[in-house]
Amino acid sequence: SHIIYGPYTDTFSKKTAHDRVDHRWVCFSLVLRESRTLDLAMEEESGLLTWLLGLQQLIVYFSPDATLSSERWTLPKLQLQKLRLKVSGESDRTGQGPFDVVLSAVLDAAQDKQQKGDKVTVLQAAWRRRNVQGKFQQTVSEMMEINGLIEGLAEREKELEEEAAAWEAKQME
């Protein structure tokens, strides 16, 4: 027996996004013996992680087979999976990619906090400064590369002039 956190069983996957009324992050399945599943969705998100951790402990306690600790749900694993499910749900809802969903959420949170205080202004300034510093470093690196190429061209031009002068001197002899 084990727990699947998210709408990943056949029963859940038969429902289309239009048919599904429960959010992905409140759905889970208990996989019983002989691969039968009990698919559930919590009405309230607040008790979900507590239920999943409690069920996990019961499975470990009553399971005749020893389960590896890496195969068990822990609070950090559950929180990460919940975040993944929320991001993928928002991504499907808005049509944005997962990276854009997370970035949009961070910017929205920063904007909300900015209206409430100046601490976030510092965060936003640091974010902008980091972006500017990154662009500045990239520009400096590119300029140094171009400068190196120009110096290389100047050296090669000087070599060619010397070769041309030597060739002309040879022709005059």
PDB file of C-alpha atoms in Angstrom:
ATOM      1  CA  SER A   1       0.000   0.000   0.000  1.00  0.00           C
ATOM      2  CA  HIS A   2       1.111   3.547  -0.697  1.00  0.00           C
ATOM      3  CA  ILE A   3      -0.156   7.073  -1.316  1.00  0.00           C
ATOM      4  CA  ILE A   4      -0.231   8.923  -4.622  1.00  0.00           C
ATOM      5  CA  TYR A   5      -0.459  12.667  -4.054  1.00  0.00           C
ATOM      6  CA  GLY A   6      -2.180  14.365  -6.973  1.00  0.00           C
ATOM      7  CA  PRO A   7      -4.802  13.302  -9.550  1.00  0.00           C
ATOM      8  CA  TYR A   8      -2.653  10.634 -11.234  1.00  0.00           C
ATOM      9  CA  THR A   9      -4.740   7.460 -11.094  1.00  0.00           C
ATOM     10  CA  ASP A  10      -6.950   6.230 -13.936  1.00  0.00           C
ATOM     11  CA  THR A  11     -10.073   7.453 -12.148  1.00  0.00           C
ATOM     12  CA  PHE A  12      -8.736  10.982 -11.832  1.00  0.00           C
ATOM     13  CA  SER A  13      -7.260  11.040 -15.343  1.00  0.00           C
ATOM     14  CA  LYS A  14     -10.638  10.126 -16.883  1.00  0.00           C
ATOM     15  CA  LYS A  15     -11.940  13.506 -15.792  1.00  0.00           C
ATOM     16  CA  THR A  16     -11.147  16.363 -18.111  1.00  0.00           C
ATOM     17  CA  ALA A  17     -10.056  19.733 -16.776  1.00  0.00           C
ATOM     18  CA  HIS A  18     -13.618  20.943 -17.424  1.00  0.00           C
ATOM     19  CA  ASP A  19     -15.172  18.033 -15.464  1.00  0.00           C
ATOM     20  CA  ARG A  20     -12.776  18.272 -12.523  1.00  0.00           C
ATOM     21  CA  VAL A  21     -14.121  20.439  -9.733  1.00  0.00           C
ATOM     22  CA  ASP A  22     -11.365  19.695  -7.205  1.00  0.00           C
ATOM     23  CA  HIS A  23      -8.011  21.379  -7.381  1.00  0.00           C
ATOM     24  CA  ARG A  24      -5.085  19.069  -8.156  1.00  0.00           C
ATOM     25  CA  TRP A  25      -3.379  19.767  -4.847  1.00  0.00           C
ATOM     26  CA  VAL A  26      -6.299  18.450  -2.768  1.00  0.00           C
ATOM     27  CA  CYS A  27      -6.499  15.102  -4.606  1.00  0.00           C
ATOM     28  CA  PHE A  28      -4.776  11.914  -3.510  1.00  0.00           C
ATOM     29  CA  SER A  29      -5.170   8.185  -3.846  1.00  0.00           C
ATOM     30  CA  LEU A  30      -4.572   5.266  -1.539  1.00  0.00           C
ATOM     31  CA  VAL A  31      -3.227   2.346  -3.516  1.00  0.00           C
ATOM     32  CA  LEU A  32      -4.406  -0.808  -1.793  1.00  0.00           C
ATOM     33  CA  ARG A  33      -3.444  -4.436  -2.281  1.00  0.00           C
ATOM     34  CA  GLU A  34      -3.960  -5.804  -5.778  1.00  0.00           C
ATOM     35  CA  SER A  35      -3.546  -2.256  -7.165  1.00  0.00           C
ATOM     36  CA  ARG A  36      -7.045  -1.130  -6.236  1.00  0.00           C
ATOM     37  CA  THR A  37      -7.241   2.574  -5.518  1.00  0.00           C
ATOM     38  CA  LEU A  38      -9.318   4.728  -3.253  1.00  0.00           C
ATOM     39  CA  ASP A  39      -9.369   8.189  -4.828  1.00  0.00           C
ATOM     40  CA  LEU A  40     -10.108  11.114  -2.537  1.00  0.00           C
ATOM     41  CA  ALA A  41     -10.257  14.899  -2.616  1.00  0.00           C
ATOM     42  CA  MET A  42     -10.241  17.035   0.506  1.00  0.00           C
ATOM     43  CA  GLU A  43     -12.884  19.720   0.807  1.00  0.00           C
ATOM     44  CA  GLU A  44     -10.570  21.963   2.792  1.00  0.00           C
ATOM     45  CA  GLU A  45      -6.925  22.363   1.979  1.00  0.00           C
ATOM     46  CA  SER A  46      -5.929  23.150   5.571  1.00  0.00           C
ATOM     47  CA  GLY A  47      -5.936  19.554   6.870  1.00  0.00           C
ATOM     48  CA  LEU A  48      -4.603  17.855   3.763  1.00  0.00           C
ATOM     49  CA  LEU A  49      -0.944  17.470   4.698  1.00  0.00           C
ATOM     50  CA  THR A  50      -1.848  16.268   8.193  1.00  0.00           C
ATOM     51  CA  TRP A  51      -4.087  13.571   6.714  1.00  0.00           C
ATOM     52  CA  LEU A  52      -1.456  12.482   4.218  1.00  0.00           C
ATOM     53  CA  LEU A  53       1.244  12.246   6.894  1.00  0.00           C
ATOM     54  CA  GLY A  54      -1.113  10.347   9.228  1.00  0.00           C
ATOM     55  CA  LEU A  55      -2.111   7.892   6.499  1.00  0.00           C
ATOM     56  CA  GLN A  56       1.549   7.448   5.600  1.00  0.00           C
ATOM     57  CA  GLN A  57       2.354   6.524   9.206  1.00  0.00           C
ATOM     58  CA  LEU A  58      -0.504   4.015   9.317  1.00  0.00           C
ATOM     59  CA  ILE A  59       0.673   2.406   6.082  1.00  0.00           C
ATOM     60  CA  VAL A  60       4.225   2.095   7.422  1.00  0.00           C
ATOM     61  CA  TYR A  61       3.016   0.718  10.763  1.00  0.00           C
ATOM     62  CA  PHE A  62       0.601  -1.883   9.376  1.00  0.00           C
ATOM     63  CA  SER A  63       2.426  -2.823   6.186  1.00  0.00           C
ATOM     64  CA  PRO A  64       3.793  -6.378   6.205  1.00  0.00           C
ATOM     65  CA  ASP A  65       6.513  -5.249   3.792  1.00  0.00           C
ATOM     66  CA  ALA A  66       9.208  -2.880   4.946  1.00  0.00           C
ATOM     67  CA  THR A  67       9.111   0.384   3.020  1.00  0.00           C
ATOM     68  CA  LEU A  68      12.234   2.367   2.322  1.00  0.00           C
ATOM     69  CA  SER A  69      12.353   5.770   3.940  1.00  0.00           C
ATOM     70  CA  SER A  70      13.025   7.307   0.505  1.00  0.00           C
ATOM     71  CA  GLU A  71       9.650   5.944  -0.680  1.00  0.00           C
ATOM     72  CA  ARG A  72       7.706   7.560   2.170  1.00  0.00           C
ATOM     73  CA  TRP A  73       6.057  10.954   2.093  1.00  0.00           C
ATOM     74  CA  THR A  74       7.589  13.487   4.466  1.00  0.00           C
ATOM     75  CA  LEU A  75       6.355  16.989   5.173  1.00  0.00           C
ATOM     76  CA  PRO A  76       8.989  18.642   2.900  1.00  0.00           C
ATOM     77  CA  LYS A  77       8.231  16.187   0.078  1.00  0.00           C
ATOM     78  CA  LEU A  78       4.507  16.809   0.447  1.00  0.00           C
ATOM     79  CA  GLN A  79       4.975  20.589   0.474  1.00  0.00           C
ATOM     80  CA  LEU A  80       7.113  20.421  -2.663  1.00  0.00           C
ATOM     81  CA  GLN A  81       4.579  18.192  -4.429  1.00  0.00           C
ATOM     82  CA  LYS A  82       1.773  20.546  -3.394  1.00  0.00           C
ATOM     83  CA  LEU A  83       3.704  23.455  -4.879  1.00  0.00           C
ATOM     84  CA  ARG A  84       4.276  21.516  -8.115  1.00  0.00           C
ATOM     85  CA  LEU A  85       0.577  20.681  -8.339  1.00  0.00           C
ATOM     86  CA  LYS A  86      -0.431  24.299  -7.718  1.00  0.00           C
ATOM     87  CA  VAL A  87       2.008  25.605 -10.323  1.00  0.00           C
ATOM     88  CA  SER A  88       0.906  23.058 -12.942  1.00  0.00           C
ATOM     89  CA  GLY A  89      -2.761  23.837 -12.237  1.00  0.00           C
ATOM     90  CA  GLU A  90      -2.164  27.567 -12.586  1.00  0.00           C
ATOM     91  CA  SER A  91      -0.104  26.937 -15.708  1.00  0.00           C
ATOM     92  CA  ASP A  92      -2.978  25.022 -17.302  1.00  0.00           C
ATOM     93  CA  ARG A  93      -5.507  27.637 -16.186  1.00  0.00           C
ATOM     94  CA  THR A  94      -3.580  30.637 -17.540  1.00  0.00           C
ATOM     95  CA  GLY A  95      -1.715  29.048 -20.432  1.00  0.00           C
ATOM     96  CA  GLN A  96       1.604  30.322 -19.062  1.00  0.00           C
ATOM     97  CA  GLY A  97       4.661  28.161 -18.591  1.00  0.00           C
ATOM     98  CA  PRO A  98       5.548  27.043 -15.053  1.00  0.00           C
ATOM     99  CA  PHE A  99       8.476  29.494 -14.827  1.00  0.00           C
ATOM    100  CA  ASP A 100       6.205  32.398 -15.795  1.00  0.00           C
ATOM    101  CA  VAL A 101       3.592  31.301 -13.233  1.00  0.00           C
ATOM    102  CA  VAL A 102       6.172  31.335 -10.421  1.00  0.00           C
ATOM    103  CA  LEU A 103       7.704  34.632 -11.553  1.00  0.00           C
ATOM    104  CA  SER A 104       4.257  36.213 -11.814  1.00  0.00           C
ATOM    105  CA  ALA A 105       3.380  35.012  -8.288  1.00  0.00           C
ATOM    106  CA  VAL A 106       6.619  36.444  -6.884  1.00  0.00           C
ATOM    107  CA  LEU A 107       6.055  39.782  -8.608  1.00  0.00           C
ATOM    108  CA  ASP A 108       2.414  39.900  -7.470  1.00  0.00           C
ATOM    109  CA  ALA A 109       3.449  39.175  -3.885  1.00  0.00           C
ATOM    110  CA  ALA A 110       6.143  41.851  -4.076  1.00  0.00           C
ATOM    111  CA  GLN A 111       3.658  44.365  -5.464  1.00  0.00           C
ATOM    112  CA  ASP A 112       1.161  43.565  -2.680  1.00  0.00           C
ATOM    113  CA  LYS A 113       3.878  43.967  -0.064  1.00  0.00           C
ATOM    114  CA  GLN A 114       5.080  47.194  -1.647  1.00  0.00           C
ATOM    115  CA  GLN A 115       1.702  48.726  -1.056  1.00  0.00           C
ATOM    116  CA  LYS A 116       1.996  47.705   2.609  1.00  0.00           C
ATOM    117  CA  GLY A 117       5.547  48.772   3.313  1.00  0.00           C
ATOM    118  CA  ASP A 118       9.026  49.661   2.186  1.00  0.00           C
ATOM    119  CA  LYS A 119      10.722  46.323   2.944  1.00  0.00           C
ATOM    120  CA  VAL A 120       9.635  44.909  -0.386  1.00  0.00           C
ATOM    121  CA  THR A 121      10.966  47.962  -2.164  1.00  0.00           C
ATOM    122  CA  VAL A 122      14.359  46.838  -0.921  1.00  0.00           C
ATOM    123  CA  LEU A 123      13.623  43.328  -2.273  1.00  0.00           C
ATOM    124  CA  GLN A 124      12.583  44.702  -5.645  1.00  0.00           C
ATOM    125  CA  ALA A 125      15.609  47.000  -5.751  1.00  0.00           C
ATOM    126  CA  ALA A 126      17.867  44.036  -4.973  1.00  0.00           C
ATOM    127  CA  TRP A 127      16.132  42.015  -7.704  1.00  0.00           C
ATOM    128  CA  ARG A 128      16.593  44.829 -10.226  1.00  0.00           C
ATOM    129  CA  ARG A 129      20.183  45.376  -9.086  1.00  0.00           C
ATOM    130  CA  ARG A 130      20.878  41.662  -9.538  1.00  0.00           C
ATOM    131  CA  ASN A 131      19.427  41.762 -13.047  1.00  0.00           C
ATOM    132  CA  VAL A 132      21.364  44.937 -13.879  1.00  0.00           C
ATOM    133  CA  GLN A 133      24.559  43.471 -12.425  1.00  0.00           C
ATOM    134  CA  GLY A 134      24.084  40.329 -14.483  1.00  0.00           C
ATOM    135  CA  LYS A 135      23.529  42.345 -17.655  1.00  0.00           C
ATOM    136  CA  PHE A 136      26.477  44.599 -16.789  1.00  0.00           C
ATOM    137  CA  GLN A 137      28.758  41.601 -16.218  1.00  0.00           C
ATOM    138  CA  GLN A 138      27.629  40.059 -19.492  1.00  0.00           C
ATOM    139  CA  THR A 139      28.230  43.354 -21.320  1.00  0.00           C
ATOM    140  CA  VAL A 140      31.694  43.761 -19.779  1.00  0.00           C
ATOM    141  CA  SER A 141      32.552  40.203 -20.740  1.00  0.00           C
ATOM    142  CA  GLU A 142      31.384  40.788 -24.316  1.00  0.00           C
ATOM    143  CA  MET A 143      33.303  44.087 -24.483  1.00  0.00           C
ATOM    144  CA  MET A 144      36.472  42.373 -23.258  1.00  0.00           C
ATOM    145  CA  GLU A 145      36.011  39.685 -25.889  1.00  0.00           C
ATOM    146  CA  ILE A 146      35.525  42.334 -28.597  1.00  0.00           C
ATOM    147  CA  ASN A 147      38.544  44.246 -27.282  1.00  0.00           C
ATOM    148  CA  GLY A 148      40.604  41.055 -27.498  1.00  0.00           C
ATOM    149  CA  LEU A 149      39.447  40.523 -31.059  1.00  0.00           C
ATOM    150  CA  ILE A 150      40.335  44.127 -31.959  1.00  0.00           C
ATOM    151  CA  GLU A 151      43.797  43.735 -30.417  1.00  0.00           C
ATOM    152  CA  GLY A 152      44.222  40.487 -32.329  1.00  0.00           C
ATOM    153  CA  LEU A 153      43.214  42.247 -35.535  1.00  0.00           C
ATOM    154  CA  ALA A 154      45.624  45.118 -34.839  1.00  0.00           C
ATOM    155  CA  GLU A 155      48.465  42.664 -34.267  1.00  0.00           C
ATOM    156  CA  ARG A 156      47.581  40.751 -37.417  1.00  0.00           C
ATOM    157  CA  GLU A 157      47.379  44.032 -39.385  1.00  0.00           C
ATOM    158  CA  LYS A 158      50.842  44.972 -38.115  1.00  0.00           C
ATOM    159  CA  GLU A 159      52.181  41.523 -39.123  1.00  0.00           C
ATOM    160  CA  LEU A 160      50.662  41.879 -42.588  1.00  0.00           C
ATOM    161  CA  GLU A 161      52.210  45.342 -43.003  1.00  0.00           C
ATOM    162  CA  GLU A 162      55.612  43.929 -42.025  1.00  0.00           C
ATOM    163  CA  GLU A 163      55.172  41.034 -44.451  1.00  0.00           C
ATOM    164  CA  ALA A 164      54.132  43.461 -47.215  1.00  0.00           C
ATOM    165  CA  ALA A 165      57.140  45.677 -46.479  1.00  0.00           C
ATOM    166  CA  ALA A 166      59.442  42.635 -46.547  1.00  0.00           C
ATOM    167  CA  TRP A 167      57.883  41.481 -49.793  1.00  0.00           C
ATOM    168  CA  GLU A 168      58.301  44.925 -51.363  1.00  0.00           C
ATOM    169  CA  ALA A 169      61.918  45.041 -50.186  1.00  0.00           C
ATOM    170  CA  LYS A 170      62.505  41.635 -51.749  1.00  0.00           C
ATOM    171  CA  GLN A 171      60.918  42.802 -54.995  1.00  0.00           C
ATOM    172  CA  MET A 172      63.228  45.823 -55.153  1.00  0.00           C
ATOM    173  CA  GLU A 173      66.351  43.696 -54.854  1.00  0.00           C
TER     174      GLU A 173
END
